XYZ file of C-alpha atoms in Angstrom:
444
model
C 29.298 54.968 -2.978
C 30.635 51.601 -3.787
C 31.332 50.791 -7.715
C 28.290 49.264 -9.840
C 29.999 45.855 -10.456
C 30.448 45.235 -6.307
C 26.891 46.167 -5.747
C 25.925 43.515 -8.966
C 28.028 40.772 -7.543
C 26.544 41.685 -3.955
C 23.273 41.074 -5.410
C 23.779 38.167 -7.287
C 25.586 36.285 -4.643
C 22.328 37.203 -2.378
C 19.628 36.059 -4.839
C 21.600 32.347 -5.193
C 22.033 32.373 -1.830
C 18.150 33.041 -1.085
C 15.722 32.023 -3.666
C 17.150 28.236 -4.617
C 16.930 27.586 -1.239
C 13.276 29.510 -0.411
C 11.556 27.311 -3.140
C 13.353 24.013 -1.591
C 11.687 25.286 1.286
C 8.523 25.891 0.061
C 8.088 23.384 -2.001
C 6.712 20.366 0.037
C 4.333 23.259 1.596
C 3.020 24.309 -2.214
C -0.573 23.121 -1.564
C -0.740 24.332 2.312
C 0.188 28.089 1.992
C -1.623 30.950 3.680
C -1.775 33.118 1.247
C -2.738 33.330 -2.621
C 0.454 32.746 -4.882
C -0.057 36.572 -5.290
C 0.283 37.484 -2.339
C 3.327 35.156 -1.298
C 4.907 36.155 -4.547
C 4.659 39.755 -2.951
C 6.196 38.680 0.028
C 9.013 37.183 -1.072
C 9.752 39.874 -3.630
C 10.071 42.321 -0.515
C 11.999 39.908 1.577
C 13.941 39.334 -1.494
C 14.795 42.956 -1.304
C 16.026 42.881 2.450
C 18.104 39.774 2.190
C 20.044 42.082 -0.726
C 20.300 45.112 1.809
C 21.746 42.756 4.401
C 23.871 41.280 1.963
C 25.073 44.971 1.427
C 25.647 45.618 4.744
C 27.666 42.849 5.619
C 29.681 43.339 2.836
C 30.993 47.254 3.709
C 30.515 47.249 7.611
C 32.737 45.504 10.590
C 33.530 41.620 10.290
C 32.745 41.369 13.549
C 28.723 42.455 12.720
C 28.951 39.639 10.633
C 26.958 36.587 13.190
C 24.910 39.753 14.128
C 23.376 39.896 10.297
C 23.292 36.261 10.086
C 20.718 36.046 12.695
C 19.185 38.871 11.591
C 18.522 37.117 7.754
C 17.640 33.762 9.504
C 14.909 35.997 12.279
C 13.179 37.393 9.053
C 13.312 34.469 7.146
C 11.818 32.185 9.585
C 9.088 35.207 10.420
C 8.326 34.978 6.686
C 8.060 31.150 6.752
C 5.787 30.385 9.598
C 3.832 33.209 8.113
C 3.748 31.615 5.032
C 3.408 28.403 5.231
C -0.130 26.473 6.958
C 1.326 23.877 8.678
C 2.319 21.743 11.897
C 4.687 24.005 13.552
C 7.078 21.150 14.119
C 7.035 20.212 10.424
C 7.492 24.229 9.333
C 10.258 24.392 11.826
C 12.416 20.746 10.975
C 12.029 22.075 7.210
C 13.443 25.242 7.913
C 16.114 23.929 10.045
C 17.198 21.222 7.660
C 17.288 23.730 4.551
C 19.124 25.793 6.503
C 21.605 23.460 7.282
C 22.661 22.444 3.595
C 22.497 26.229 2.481
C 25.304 26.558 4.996
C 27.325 23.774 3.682
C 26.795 24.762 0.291
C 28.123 28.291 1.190
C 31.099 26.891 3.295
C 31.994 24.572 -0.082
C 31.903 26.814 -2.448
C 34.259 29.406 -0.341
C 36.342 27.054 0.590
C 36.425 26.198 -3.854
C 36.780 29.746 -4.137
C 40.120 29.630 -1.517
C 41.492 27.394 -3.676
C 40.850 28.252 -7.573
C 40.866 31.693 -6.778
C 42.851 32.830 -3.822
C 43.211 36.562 -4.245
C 39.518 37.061 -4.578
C 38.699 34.630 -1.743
C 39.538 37.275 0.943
C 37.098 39.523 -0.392
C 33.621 39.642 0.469
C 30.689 38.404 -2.192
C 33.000 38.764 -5.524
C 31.839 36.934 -8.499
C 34.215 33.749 -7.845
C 32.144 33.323 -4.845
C 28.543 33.396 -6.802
C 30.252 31.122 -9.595
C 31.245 28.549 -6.857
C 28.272 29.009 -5.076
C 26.335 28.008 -8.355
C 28.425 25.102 -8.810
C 27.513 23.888 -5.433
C 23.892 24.257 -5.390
C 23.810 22.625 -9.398
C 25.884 19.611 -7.656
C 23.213 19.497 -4.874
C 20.112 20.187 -6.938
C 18.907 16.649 -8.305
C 19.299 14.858 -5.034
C 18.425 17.548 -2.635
C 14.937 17.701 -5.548
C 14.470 14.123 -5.467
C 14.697 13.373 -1.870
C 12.104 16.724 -1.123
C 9.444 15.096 -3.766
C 9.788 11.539 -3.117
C 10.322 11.216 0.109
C 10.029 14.100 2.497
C 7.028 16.234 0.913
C 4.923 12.928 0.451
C 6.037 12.880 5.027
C 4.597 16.546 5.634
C 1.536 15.754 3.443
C 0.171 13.459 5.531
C -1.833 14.497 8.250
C -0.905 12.363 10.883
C -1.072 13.291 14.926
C 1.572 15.998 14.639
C 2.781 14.608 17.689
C 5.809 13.452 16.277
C 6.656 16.589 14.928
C 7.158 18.406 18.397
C 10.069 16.861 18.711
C 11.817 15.500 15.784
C 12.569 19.480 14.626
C 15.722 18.987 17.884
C 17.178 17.181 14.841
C 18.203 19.648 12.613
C 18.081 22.421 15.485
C 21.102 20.363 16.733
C 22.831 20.571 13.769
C 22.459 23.782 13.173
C 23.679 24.833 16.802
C 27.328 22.890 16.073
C 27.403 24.958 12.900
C 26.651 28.066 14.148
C 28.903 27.963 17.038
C 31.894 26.350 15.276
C 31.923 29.700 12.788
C 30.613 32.300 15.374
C 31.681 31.187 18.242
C 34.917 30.462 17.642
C 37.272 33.488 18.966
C 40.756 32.466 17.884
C 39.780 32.598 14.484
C 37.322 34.145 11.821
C 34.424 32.504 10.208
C 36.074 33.495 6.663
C 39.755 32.177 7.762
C 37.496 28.980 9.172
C 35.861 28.953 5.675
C 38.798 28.996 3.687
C 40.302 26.033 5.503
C 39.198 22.843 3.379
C 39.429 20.710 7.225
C 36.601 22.299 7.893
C 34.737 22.218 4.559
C 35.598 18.021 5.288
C 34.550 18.405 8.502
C 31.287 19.805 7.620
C 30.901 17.614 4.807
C 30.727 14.497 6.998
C 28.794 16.414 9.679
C 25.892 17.056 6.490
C 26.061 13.505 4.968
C 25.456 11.988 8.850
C 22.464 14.793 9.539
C 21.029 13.998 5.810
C 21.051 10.568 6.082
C 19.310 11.604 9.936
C 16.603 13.020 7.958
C 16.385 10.277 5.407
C 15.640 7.854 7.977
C 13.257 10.216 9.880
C 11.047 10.806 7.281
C 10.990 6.807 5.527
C 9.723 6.222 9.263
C 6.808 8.957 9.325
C 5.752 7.721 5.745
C 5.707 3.871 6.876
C 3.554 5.251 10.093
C 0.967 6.593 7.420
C 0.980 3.088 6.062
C 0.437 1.189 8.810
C -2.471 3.689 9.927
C -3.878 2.925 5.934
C -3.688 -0.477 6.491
C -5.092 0.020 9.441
C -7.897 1.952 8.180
C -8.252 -0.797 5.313
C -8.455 -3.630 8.148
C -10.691 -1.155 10.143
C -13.317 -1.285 7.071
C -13.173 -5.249 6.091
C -14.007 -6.055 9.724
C -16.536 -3.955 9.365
C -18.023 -5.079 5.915
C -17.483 -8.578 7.586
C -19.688 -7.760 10.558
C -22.238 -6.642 8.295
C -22.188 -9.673 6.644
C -22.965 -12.397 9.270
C -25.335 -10.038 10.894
C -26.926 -10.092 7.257
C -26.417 -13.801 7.303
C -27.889 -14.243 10.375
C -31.382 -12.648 9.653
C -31.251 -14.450 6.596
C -31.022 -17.820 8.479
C -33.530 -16.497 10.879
C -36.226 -16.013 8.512
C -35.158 -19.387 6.231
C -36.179 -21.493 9.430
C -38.922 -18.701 10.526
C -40.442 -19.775 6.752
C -39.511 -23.362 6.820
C -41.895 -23.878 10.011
C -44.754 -21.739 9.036
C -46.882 -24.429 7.722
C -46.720 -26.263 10.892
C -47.827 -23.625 12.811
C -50.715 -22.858 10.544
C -51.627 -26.167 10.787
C -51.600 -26.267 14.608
C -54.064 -22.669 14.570
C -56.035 -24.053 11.865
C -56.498 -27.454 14.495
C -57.183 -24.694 17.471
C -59.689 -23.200 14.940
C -61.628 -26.152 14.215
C -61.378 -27.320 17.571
C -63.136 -23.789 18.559
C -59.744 -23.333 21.374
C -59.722 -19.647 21.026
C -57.812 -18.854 24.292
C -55.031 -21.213 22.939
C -55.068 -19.950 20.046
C -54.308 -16.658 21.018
C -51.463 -18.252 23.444
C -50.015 -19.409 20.746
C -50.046 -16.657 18.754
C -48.829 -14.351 21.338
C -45.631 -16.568 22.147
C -45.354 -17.409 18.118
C -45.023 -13.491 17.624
C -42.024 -13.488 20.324
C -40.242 -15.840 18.258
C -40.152 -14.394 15.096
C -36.567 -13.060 13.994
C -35.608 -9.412 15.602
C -37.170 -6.857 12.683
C -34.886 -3.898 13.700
C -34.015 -1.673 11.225
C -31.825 -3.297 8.733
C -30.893 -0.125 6.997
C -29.614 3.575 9.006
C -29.063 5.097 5.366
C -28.069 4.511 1.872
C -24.289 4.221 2.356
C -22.894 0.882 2.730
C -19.848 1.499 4.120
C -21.616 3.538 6.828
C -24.504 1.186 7.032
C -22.112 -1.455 8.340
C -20.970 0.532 10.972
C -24.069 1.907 12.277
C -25.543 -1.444 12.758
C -22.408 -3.194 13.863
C -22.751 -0.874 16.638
C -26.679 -0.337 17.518
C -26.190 -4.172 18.585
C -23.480 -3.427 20.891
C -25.303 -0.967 22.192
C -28.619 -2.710 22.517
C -26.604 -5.345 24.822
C -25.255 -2.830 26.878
C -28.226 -0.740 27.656
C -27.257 1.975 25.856
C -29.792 4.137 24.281
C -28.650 4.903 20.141
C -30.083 7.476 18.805
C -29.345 7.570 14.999
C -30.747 10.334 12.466
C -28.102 9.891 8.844
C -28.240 10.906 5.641
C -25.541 9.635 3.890
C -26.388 8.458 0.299
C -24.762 5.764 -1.501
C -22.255 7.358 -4.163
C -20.124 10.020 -2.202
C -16.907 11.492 -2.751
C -15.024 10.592 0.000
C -13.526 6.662 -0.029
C -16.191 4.008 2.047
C -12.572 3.644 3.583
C -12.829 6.760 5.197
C -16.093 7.291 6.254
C -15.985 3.784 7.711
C -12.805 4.613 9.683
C -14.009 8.304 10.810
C -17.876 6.320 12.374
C -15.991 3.401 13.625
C -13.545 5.002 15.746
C -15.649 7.865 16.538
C -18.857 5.425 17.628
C -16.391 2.614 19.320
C -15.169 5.492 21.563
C -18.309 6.158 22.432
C -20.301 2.815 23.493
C -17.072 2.341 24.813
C -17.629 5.275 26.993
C -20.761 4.647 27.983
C -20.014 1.220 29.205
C -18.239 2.724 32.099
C -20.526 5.024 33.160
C -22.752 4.311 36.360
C -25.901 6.034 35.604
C -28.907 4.079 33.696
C -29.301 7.135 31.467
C -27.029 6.115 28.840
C -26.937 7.533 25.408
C -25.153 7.646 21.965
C -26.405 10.578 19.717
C -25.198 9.857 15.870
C -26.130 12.722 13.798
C -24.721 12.793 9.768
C -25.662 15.026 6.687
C -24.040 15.089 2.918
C -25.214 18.214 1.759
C -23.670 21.359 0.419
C -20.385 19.871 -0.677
C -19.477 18.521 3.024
C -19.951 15.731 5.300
C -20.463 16.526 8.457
C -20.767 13.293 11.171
C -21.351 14.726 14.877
C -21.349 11.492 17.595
C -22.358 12.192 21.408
C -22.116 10.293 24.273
C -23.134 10.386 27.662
C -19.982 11.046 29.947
C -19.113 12.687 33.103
C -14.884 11.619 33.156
C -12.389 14.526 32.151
C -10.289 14.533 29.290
C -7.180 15.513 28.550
C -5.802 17.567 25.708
C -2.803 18.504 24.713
C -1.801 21.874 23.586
C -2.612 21.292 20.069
C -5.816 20.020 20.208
C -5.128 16.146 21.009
C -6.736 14.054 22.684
C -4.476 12.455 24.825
C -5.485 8.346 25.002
C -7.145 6.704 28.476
C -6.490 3.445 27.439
C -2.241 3.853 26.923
C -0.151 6.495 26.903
C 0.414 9.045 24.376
C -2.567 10.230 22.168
C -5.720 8.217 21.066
C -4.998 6.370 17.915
C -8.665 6.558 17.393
C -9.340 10.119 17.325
C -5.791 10.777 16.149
C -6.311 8.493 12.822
C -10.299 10.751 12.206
C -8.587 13.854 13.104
C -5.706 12.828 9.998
C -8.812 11.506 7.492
C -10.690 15.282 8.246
C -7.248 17.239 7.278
C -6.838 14.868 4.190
C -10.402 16.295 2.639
C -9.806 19.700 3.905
C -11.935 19.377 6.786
C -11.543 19.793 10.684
C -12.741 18.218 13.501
C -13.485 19.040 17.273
C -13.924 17.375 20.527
C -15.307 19.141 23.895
C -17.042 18.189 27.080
C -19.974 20.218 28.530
C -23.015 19.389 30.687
C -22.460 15.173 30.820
C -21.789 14.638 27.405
C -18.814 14.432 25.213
C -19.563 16.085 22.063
C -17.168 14.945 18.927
C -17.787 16.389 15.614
C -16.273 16.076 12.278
C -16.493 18.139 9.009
C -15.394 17.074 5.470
C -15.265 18.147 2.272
C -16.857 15.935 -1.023
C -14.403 17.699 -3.143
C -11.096 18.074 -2.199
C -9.397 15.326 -3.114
């Protein structure tokens, strides 16, 4: 049985070496965890609890089990996080990595420190010069490590973007962690403590950290000036619409200025076919002067302006190309989700659509717009006539016929429905393409 104060330090040295870095972790994923704070409070208690036993073990067994309880910890604390945490896999996974990363080179410093104030003890596994260098290390890294995860990166993961990005950029910090691993486990001439205590190294690894962080710095300014050009886009995406609305508005306005402006010379002309007893050209001229009267479509699809705008931007598109549109909304004026949105999800959704149905063959062309705000939700459902195949990707995706990669279009409704804790879906069955959306009012 090993003496109280080595099974205290043991601990100790486990619990900095765990939780500062867990709640770094977690952090940027606070508002997208699977569980109730409960419940992950439970599960980090027990994994708590392990790490301490495996701290333990490595402590009294062989140095050479060492890398073998190193991978164990990191096997059971990723298993915890993907668990945990309700996110892109790519964005769970280049978290993970990258946390892992400076927990090593926090550890490395502070033995390295702990070689040099306090050489005696340095030899010895997990002694309490080791947790107070430790400490020192993490305090030193604390503020920036904080500020960088809150103003930079967790703002990144919020956004819901494609994800595509994500399946790759997590090779950053994977690589990084590789050249770590393997330069204190799989070196064979000397041991990962007599690597440790060697301040080259801790230099080494220094440089190695500040070129990876500065990596991930640039990585994630990038992703967050991606989710501004896709606002602005939205933002553009919603004045041209607003704009369209207004010379269509402008338009009917003209129409029936002029249509009012001649209608006392055609009353005078019937009134002359009246008195002049003409009734067959009377009723000529009636017939043609009803085909000139301005177009008396519906002005009006539903309450919301925003959506409004869109709905009749497009029926005239349609209308020109044939296409049957087939509207039945009920969207009311004050909602709580942005006119932004809402223009952005029907725009792109309806675009892709008539856009669809231009190049199909048949004459039995259709778009089906179907929207409700009731219950708390918005749900928008737009069908199209189509007999092409799509392609997915294995996430969901819908990978783009118009350029390579994924559609920006569905890509940019699919990142508005996340944002109000909503989903959406795309399929193909029976000659149509059915795409669907669900929102909610009040999540924001």
């Amino acid at each position: 049985m090993p003496p109280i104060y080595r099974i205290a330090e043991i601990i100790i040295y486990s619990l900095l070496n765990f939780l500062p870095f867990l709640a770094l972790a977690l952090y940027p994923f606070r508002r997208s965890l699977r569980f109730s704070k409960k419940t992950t409070g439970l599960f980090i208690f027990v994994l708590t609890i392990i790490q301490i036993l495996l701290g333990t073990w490595a402590a009294f067994s062989s140095k050479n089990n060492a890398g073998t309880i190193s991978a164990v910890s990191t096997i059971l604390y990723a298993a915890f996080y993907f668990l945990t945490v309700k996110k892109h896999f790519g964005k769970t996974l280049f978290t993970l990595l990258m946390i892992s990363n400076i927990a090593n080179f926090a550890v490395i410093s502070a033995k390295t420190a702990e070689g040099l104030l306090f050489p005696s003890l340095a030899t010895q596994s997990y002694r309490w010069s080791f947790s107070l260098m430790l400490f020192i290390a993490e305090a030193i890294l604390a503020i920036p490590l904080f500020l960088y995860m809150k103003k930079v990166y967790t703002p990144a993961v919020e956004k819901e973007p494609s994800g595509f990005e994500w399946r790759y950029l997590w090779l950053i910090p994977a690589t990084f962690y590789v050249m770590w691993y393997y330069s204190f486990y799989g070196n064979t001439r000397q041991t990962s403590l007599e690597i440790a205590l060697n301040p080259k190294n801790t230099v080494y690894l220094f440089t190695v950290n500040v070129g990876a962080i500065l990596i991930y710095y640039v990585v994630t300014r990038l992703i967050l000036e991606q989710n501004k050009t896709l606002e602005l886009t939205e933002r553009n995406h919603r004045l041209t619409m607003q704009a369209l609305q207004y010379e269509n508005l402008q338009g009917k306005i003209t129409e029936a200025r002029r249509a009012k402006h001649d209608v006392r010379h055609h009353i005078a002309l019937m009134q002359k076919y009246l008195n002049d007893k003409d009734y067959d050209s009377l009723k000529k001229y009636l017939d043609g002067y009803g085909m000139s009267l301005p177009d008396d479509s519906i002005l009006r699809f539903c309450e919301n302006t925003a959506a409004n705008a869109v709905l009749l931007y497009f029926a005239q598109q349609a209308k020109d190309n044939k296409i049957d549109y087939i509207v039945k909304t009920d969207i009311p004026e004050n909602i709580d989700i942005p006119e932004t949105d809402i223009s952005v999800m029907l725009g792109n959704l309806i675009k892709n659509a008539v856009e669809a149905c231009k190049k199909e063959k048949s004459d039995d062309k259709k778009v089906v717009i179907r929207a409700n705000a009731d219950g708390g939700s918005l749900c928008i459902t737009v069908d199209n006539t189509y007999t092409g195949t799509p392609k997915f990707t294995n996430d969901g995706n819908l990978v783009s016929t118009k350029h390579a990669g994924l559609g920006l279009g569905t890509s940019s409704v699919k990142s508005i429905a996340a944002r109000h804790s909503g989903l959406c879906r795309f399929e193909v069955k029976d000659g149509m393409f059915y795409a669907s959306v669900l929102c909610q009012m009040n999540s924001r």
